[in-house]
CSV table of C-alpha atoms and ligand atoms in Angstrom, one decimal:
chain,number,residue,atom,x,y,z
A,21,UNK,CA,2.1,2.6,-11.0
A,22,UNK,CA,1.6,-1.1,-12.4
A,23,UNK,CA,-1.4,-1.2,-14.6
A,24,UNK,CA,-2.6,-4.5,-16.6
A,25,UNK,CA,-5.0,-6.0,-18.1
A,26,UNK,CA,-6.5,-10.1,-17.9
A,27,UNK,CA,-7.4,-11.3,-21.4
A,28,UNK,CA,-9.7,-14.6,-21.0
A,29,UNK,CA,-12.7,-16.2,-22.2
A,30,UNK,CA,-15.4,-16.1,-20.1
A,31,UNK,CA,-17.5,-19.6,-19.5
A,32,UNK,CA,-21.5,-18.4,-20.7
A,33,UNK,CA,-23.6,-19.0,-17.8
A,34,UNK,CA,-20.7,-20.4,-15.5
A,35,UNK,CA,-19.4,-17.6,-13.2
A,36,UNK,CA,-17.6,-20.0,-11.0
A,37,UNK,CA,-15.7,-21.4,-13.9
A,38,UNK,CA,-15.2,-18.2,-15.1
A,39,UNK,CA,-14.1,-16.9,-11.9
A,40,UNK,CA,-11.1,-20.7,-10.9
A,41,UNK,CA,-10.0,-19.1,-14.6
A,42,UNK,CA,-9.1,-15.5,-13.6
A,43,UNK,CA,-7.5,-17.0,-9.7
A,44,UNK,CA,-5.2,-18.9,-12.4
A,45,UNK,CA,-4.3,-16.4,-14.7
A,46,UNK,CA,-4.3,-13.4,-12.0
A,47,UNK,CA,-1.1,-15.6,-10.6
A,48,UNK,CA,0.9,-14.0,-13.9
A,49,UNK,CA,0.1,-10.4,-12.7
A,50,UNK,CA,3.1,-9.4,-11.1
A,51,UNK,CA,2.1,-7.0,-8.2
A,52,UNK,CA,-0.4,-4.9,-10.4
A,53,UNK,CA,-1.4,-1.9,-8.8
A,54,UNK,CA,-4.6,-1.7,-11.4
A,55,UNK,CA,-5.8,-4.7,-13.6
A,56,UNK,CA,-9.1,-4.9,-16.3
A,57,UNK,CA,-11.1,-7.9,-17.1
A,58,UNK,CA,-13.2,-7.7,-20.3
A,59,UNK,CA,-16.8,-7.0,-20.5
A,60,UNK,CA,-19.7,-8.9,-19.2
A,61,UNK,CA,-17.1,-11.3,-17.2
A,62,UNK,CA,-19.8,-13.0,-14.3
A,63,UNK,CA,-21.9,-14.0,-17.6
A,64,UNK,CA,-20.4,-14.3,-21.2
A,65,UNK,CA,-21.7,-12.6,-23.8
A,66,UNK,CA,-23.4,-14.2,-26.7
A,67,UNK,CA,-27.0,-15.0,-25.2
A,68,UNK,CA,-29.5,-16.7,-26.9
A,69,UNK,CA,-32.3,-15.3,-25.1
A,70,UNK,CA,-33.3,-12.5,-23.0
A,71,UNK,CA,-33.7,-15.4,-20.2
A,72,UNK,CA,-30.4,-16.3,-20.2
A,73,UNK,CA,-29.1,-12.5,-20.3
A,74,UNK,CA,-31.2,-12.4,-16.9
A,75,UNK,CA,-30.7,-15.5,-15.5
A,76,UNK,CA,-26.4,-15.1,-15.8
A,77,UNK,CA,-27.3,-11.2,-14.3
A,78,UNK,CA,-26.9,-10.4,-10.7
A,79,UNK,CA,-27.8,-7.6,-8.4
A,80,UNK,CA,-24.1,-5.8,-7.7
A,81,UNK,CA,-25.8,-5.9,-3.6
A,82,UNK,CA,-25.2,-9.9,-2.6
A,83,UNK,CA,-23.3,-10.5,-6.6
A,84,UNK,CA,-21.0,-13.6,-6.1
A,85,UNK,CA,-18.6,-12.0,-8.7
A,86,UNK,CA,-18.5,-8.6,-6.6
A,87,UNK,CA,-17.9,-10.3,-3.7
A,88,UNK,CA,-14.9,-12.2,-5.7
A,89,UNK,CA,-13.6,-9.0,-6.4
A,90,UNK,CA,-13.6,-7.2,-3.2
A,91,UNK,CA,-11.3,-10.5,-2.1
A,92,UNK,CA,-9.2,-10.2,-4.7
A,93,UNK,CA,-8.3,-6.5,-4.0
A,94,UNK,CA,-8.4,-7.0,-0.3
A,95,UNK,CA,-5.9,-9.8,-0.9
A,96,UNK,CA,-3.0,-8.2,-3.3
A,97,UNK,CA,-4.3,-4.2,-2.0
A,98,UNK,CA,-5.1,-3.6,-6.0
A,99,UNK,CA,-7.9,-2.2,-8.1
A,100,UNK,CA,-9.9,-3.8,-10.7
A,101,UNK,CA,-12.4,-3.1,-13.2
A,102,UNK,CA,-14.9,-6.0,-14.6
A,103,UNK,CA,-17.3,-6.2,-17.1
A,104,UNK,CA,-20.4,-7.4,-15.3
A,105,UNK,CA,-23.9,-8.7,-16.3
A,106,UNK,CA,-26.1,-6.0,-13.8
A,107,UNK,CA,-29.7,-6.7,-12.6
A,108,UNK,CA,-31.7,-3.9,-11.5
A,109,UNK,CA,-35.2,-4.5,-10.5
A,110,UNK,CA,-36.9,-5.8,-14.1
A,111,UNK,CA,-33.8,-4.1,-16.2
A,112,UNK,CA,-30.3,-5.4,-17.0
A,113,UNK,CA,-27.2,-3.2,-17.9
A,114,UNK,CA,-24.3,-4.0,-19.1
A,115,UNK,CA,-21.8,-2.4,-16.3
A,116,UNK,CA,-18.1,-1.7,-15.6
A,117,UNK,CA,-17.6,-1.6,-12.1
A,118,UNK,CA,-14.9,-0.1,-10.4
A,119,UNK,CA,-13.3,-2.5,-7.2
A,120,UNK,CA,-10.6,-1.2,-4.7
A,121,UNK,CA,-9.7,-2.8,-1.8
A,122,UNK,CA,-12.3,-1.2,0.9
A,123,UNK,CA,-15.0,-2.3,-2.1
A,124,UNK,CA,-17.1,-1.2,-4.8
A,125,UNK,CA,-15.7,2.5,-5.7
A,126,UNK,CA,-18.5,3.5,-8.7
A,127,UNK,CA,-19.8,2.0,-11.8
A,128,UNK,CA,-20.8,2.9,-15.1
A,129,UNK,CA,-23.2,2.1,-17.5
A,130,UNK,CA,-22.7,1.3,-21.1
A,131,UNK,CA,-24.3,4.3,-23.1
A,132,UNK,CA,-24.0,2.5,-26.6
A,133,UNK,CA,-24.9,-0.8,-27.0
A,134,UNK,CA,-23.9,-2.6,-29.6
A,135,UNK,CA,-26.2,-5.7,-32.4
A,136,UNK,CA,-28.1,-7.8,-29.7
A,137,UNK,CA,-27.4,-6.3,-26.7
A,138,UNK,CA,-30.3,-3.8,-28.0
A,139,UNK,CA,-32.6,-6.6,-26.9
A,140,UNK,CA,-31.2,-7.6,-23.5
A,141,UNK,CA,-30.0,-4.2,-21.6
A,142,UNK,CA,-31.4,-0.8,-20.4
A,143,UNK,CA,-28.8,1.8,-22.2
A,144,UNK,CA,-26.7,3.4,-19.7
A,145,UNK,CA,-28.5,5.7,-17.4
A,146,UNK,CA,-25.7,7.2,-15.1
A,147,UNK,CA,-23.5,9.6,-17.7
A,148,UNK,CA,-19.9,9.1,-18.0
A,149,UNK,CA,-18.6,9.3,-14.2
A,150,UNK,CA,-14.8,9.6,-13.2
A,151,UNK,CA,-13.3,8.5,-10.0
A,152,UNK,CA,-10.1,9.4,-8.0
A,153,UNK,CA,-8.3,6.1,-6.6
A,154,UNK,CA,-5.3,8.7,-5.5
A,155,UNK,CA,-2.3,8.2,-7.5
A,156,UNK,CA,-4.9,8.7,-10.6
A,157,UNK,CA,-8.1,9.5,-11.9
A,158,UNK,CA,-10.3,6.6,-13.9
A,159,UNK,CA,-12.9,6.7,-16.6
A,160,UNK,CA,-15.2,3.9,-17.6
A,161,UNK,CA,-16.1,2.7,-21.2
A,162,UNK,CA,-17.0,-0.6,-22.2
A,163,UNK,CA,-16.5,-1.7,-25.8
A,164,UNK,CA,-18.9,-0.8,-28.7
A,165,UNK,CA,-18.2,3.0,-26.9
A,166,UNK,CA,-14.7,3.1,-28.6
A,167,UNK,CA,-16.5,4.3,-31.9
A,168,UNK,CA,-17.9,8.0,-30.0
A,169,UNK,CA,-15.1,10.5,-29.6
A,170,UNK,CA,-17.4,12.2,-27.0
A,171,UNK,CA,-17.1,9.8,-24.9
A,172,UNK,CA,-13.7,9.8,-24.2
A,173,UNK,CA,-13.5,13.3,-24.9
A,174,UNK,CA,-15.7,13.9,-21.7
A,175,UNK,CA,-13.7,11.5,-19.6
A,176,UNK,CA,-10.5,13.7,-20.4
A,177,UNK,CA,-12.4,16.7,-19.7
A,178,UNK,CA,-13.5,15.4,-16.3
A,179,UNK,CA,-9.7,14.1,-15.7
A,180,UNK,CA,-9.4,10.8,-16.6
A,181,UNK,CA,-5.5,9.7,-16.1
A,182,UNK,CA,-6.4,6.5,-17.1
A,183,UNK,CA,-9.3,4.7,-19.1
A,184,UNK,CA,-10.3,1.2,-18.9
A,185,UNK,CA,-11.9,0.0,-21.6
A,186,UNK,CA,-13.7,-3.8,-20.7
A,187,UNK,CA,-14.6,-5.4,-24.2
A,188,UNK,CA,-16.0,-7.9,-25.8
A,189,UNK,CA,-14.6,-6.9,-29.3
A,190,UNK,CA,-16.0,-8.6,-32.5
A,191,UNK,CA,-15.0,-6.7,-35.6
A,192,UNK,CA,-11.9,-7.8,-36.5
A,193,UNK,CA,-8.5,-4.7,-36.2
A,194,UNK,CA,-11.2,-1.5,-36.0
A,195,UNK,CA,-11.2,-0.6,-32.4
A,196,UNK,CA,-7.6,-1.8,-31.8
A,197,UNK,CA,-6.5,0.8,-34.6
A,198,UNK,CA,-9.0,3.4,-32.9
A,199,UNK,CA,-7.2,3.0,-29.4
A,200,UNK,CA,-3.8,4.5,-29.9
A,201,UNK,CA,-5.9,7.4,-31.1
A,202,UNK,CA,-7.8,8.2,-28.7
A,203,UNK,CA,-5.0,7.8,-26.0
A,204,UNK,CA,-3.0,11.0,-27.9
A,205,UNK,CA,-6.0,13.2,-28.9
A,206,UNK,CA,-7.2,13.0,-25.1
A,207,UNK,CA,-3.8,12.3,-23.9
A,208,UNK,CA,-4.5,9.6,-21.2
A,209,UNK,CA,-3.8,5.9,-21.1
A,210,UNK,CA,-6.1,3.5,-21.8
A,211,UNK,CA,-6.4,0.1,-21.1
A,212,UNK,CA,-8.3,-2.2,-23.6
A,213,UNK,CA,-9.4,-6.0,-21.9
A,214,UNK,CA,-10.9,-7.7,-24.7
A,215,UNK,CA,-11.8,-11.5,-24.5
A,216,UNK,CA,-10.5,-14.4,-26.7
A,217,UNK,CA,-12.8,-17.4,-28.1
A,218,UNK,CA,-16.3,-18.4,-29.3
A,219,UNK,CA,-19.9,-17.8,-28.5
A,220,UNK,CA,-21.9,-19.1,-31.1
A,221,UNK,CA,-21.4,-17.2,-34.1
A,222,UNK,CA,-19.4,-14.9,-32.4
A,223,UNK,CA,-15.1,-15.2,-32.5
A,224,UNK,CA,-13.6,-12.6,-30.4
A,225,UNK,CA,-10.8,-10.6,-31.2
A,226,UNK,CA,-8.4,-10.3,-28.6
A,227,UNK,CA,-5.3,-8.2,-28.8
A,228,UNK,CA,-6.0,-6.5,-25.5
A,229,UNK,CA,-4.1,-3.5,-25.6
A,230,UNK,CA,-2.2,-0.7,-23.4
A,231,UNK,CA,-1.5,2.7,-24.7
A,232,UNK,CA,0.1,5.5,-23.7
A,233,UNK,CA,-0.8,9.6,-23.9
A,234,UNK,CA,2.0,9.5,-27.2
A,235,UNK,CA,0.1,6.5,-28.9
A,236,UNK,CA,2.6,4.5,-28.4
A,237,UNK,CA,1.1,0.6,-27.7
A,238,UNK,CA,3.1,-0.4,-24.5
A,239,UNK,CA,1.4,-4.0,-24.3
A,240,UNK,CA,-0.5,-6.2,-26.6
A,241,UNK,CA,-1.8,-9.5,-26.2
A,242,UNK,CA,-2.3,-12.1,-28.7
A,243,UNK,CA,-5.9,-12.1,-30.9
A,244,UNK,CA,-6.5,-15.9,-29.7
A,245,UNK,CA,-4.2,-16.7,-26.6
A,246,UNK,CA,-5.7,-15.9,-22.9
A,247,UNK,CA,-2.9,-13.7,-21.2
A,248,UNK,CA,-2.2,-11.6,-18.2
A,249,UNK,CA,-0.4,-8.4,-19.1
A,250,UNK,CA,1.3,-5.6,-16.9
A,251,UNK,CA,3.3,-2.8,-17.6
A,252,UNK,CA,4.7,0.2,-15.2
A,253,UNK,CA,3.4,3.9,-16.4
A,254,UNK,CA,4.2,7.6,-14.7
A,255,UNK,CA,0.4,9.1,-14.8
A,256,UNK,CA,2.8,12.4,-14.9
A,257,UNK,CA,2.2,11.8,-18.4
A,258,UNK,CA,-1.2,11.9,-18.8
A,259,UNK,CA,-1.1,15.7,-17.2
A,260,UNK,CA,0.7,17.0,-19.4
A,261,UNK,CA,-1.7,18.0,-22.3
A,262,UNK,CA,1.0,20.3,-24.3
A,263,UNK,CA,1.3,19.3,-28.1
A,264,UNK,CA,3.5,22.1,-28.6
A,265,UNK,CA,4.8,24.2,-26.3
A,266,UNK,CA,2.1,26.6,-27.4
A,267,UNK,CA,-0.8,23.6,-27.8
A,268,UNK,CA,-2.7,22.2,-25.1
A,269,UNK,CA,-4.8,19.1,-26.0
A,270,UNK,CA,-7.9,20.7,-24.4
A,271,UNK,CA,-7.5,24.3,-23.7
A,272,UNK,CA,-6.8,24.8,-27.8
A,273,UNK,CA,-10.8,23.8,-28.0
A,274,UNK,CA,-13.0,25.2,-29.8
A,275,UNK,CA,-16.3,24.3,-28.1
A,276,UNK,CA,-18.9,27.4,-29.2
A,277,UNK,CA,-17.7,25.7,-32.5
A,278,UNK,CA,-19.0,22.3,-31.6
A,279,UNK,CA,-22.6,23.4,-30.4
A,280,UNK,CA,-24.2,20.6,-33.1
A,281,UNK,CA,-22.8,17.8,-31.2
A,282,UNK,CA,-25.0,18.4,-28.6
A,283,UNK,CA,-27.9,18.2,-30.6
A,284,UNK,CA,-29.9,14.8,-31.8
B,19,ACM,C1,-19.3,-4.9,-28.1
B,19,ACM,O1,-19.7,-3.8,-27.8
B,19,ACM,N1,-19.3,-5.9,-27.3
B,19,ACM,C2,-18.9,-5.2,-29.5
């Protein structure tokens, strides 16, 4: 299995710029069975009002950006998964939508929002879903969720092959460091899409990463350059949860331990 990742800057409020942008990079991406775009992609990020967060949001039914999608997979018989500004009656979220060729497959919701988006979206309403494409399973997180183990502990438990991870990463080296980390404690790849450039204050970080159930960092892109990325994985090794041959990543749990994460 090919899996990638597209590393751009978004245009704020100009979707169809945004979208001639990823049709030029997308050229780069070398029969890619599986490819993630960064976070908020039909929108930007850095809004400057709650009007602008609504006005760059579209309904997922009729969205310009979905429809681009579906073509796209329909075309090279891939899967992606986009950041994506959601409307949904009088709330926005900020969603990661999973896109195959026959359509939308699921989306998710981001559960921890991060500075400003506080003022813009509805937290995540629809848990931490997995879905079965065939040759793997996929889990959704979208950037500021990299800081809670729980999250991607959950997607493992659920079995998650493969996590793609849309961002819009600000803090300079944190989450990149956190990655390879979570890949080997849950032992599943993850894919990290993080956008490149400025919004206003904000500089994004790139170095979009890919790492394996080992740690090991198959792919990373620059911190400033927009890039396409792909690399060729065996999900064999995201089932195989041994440490030792007496240690399995999950079944070595200790969860009647853990009762006080469950707790507020
Ligand atoms: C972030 O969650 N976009 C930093």
């Amino acid at each position: 299995m090919r899996i990638g990742f597209v590393q751009l800057a978004p245009y704020l409020g100009d979707m169809q710029a945004t979208m001639h942008r990823i049709d030029a990079l997308m050229a780069d991406a070398d029969g890619a069975d599986l490819l993630v775009l960064p976070e908020l992609c039909n929108s930007g990020y850095n809004f400057e009002s709650r009007e602008q967060a609504w006005e760059t949001s579209e309904e997922l039914g009729g969205s310009v950006f979905m429809h681009y999608l579906e073509a796209k997979c329909r075309q090279h018989g891939m899967h992606i998964v986009s950041g994506i500004n959601e409307r949904d009656g009088d709330r926005l979220f900020n969603t990661a939508v999973l896109v195959g060729p026959d359509g939308c497959l699921g989306k998710y919701r981001k559960l921890h929002l991060f500075l400003n988006e506080k003022d813009y979206f509805t937290p995540g309403d629809l848990g931490l879903p997995v879905f079965d494409i065939g040759p793997c399973k996929i889990g959704l997180l979208i950037c500021f969720d990299w800081l809670f183990p729980e999250a991607w502990r959950v997607l493992a438990l659920k079995g998650a092959d493969i996590i793609c991870h849309p961002s819009n990463l600000v803090i300079p080296g944190l989450a990149q460091k956190a990655i390879p980390i979570h890949s080997v404690i849950n032992r599943v790849f993850v894919i990290t899409a993080n956008r490149v450039g400025t919004e206003g204050a904000l500089t994004f970080t790139g170095l979009s990463t890919i790492a394996d159930p080992r740690s090991d960092v198959l792919v990373q892109a620059s911190a400033t350059e927009e890039a396409v990325r792909t690399v060729d994985i065996d999900i064999s090794l995201a089932r195989d949860k041994m440490i030792t041959p007496r240690n399995h990543a999950l079944n070595d749990r200790r969860p009647e331990e853990y009762t006080l994460l469950t707790e507020r």
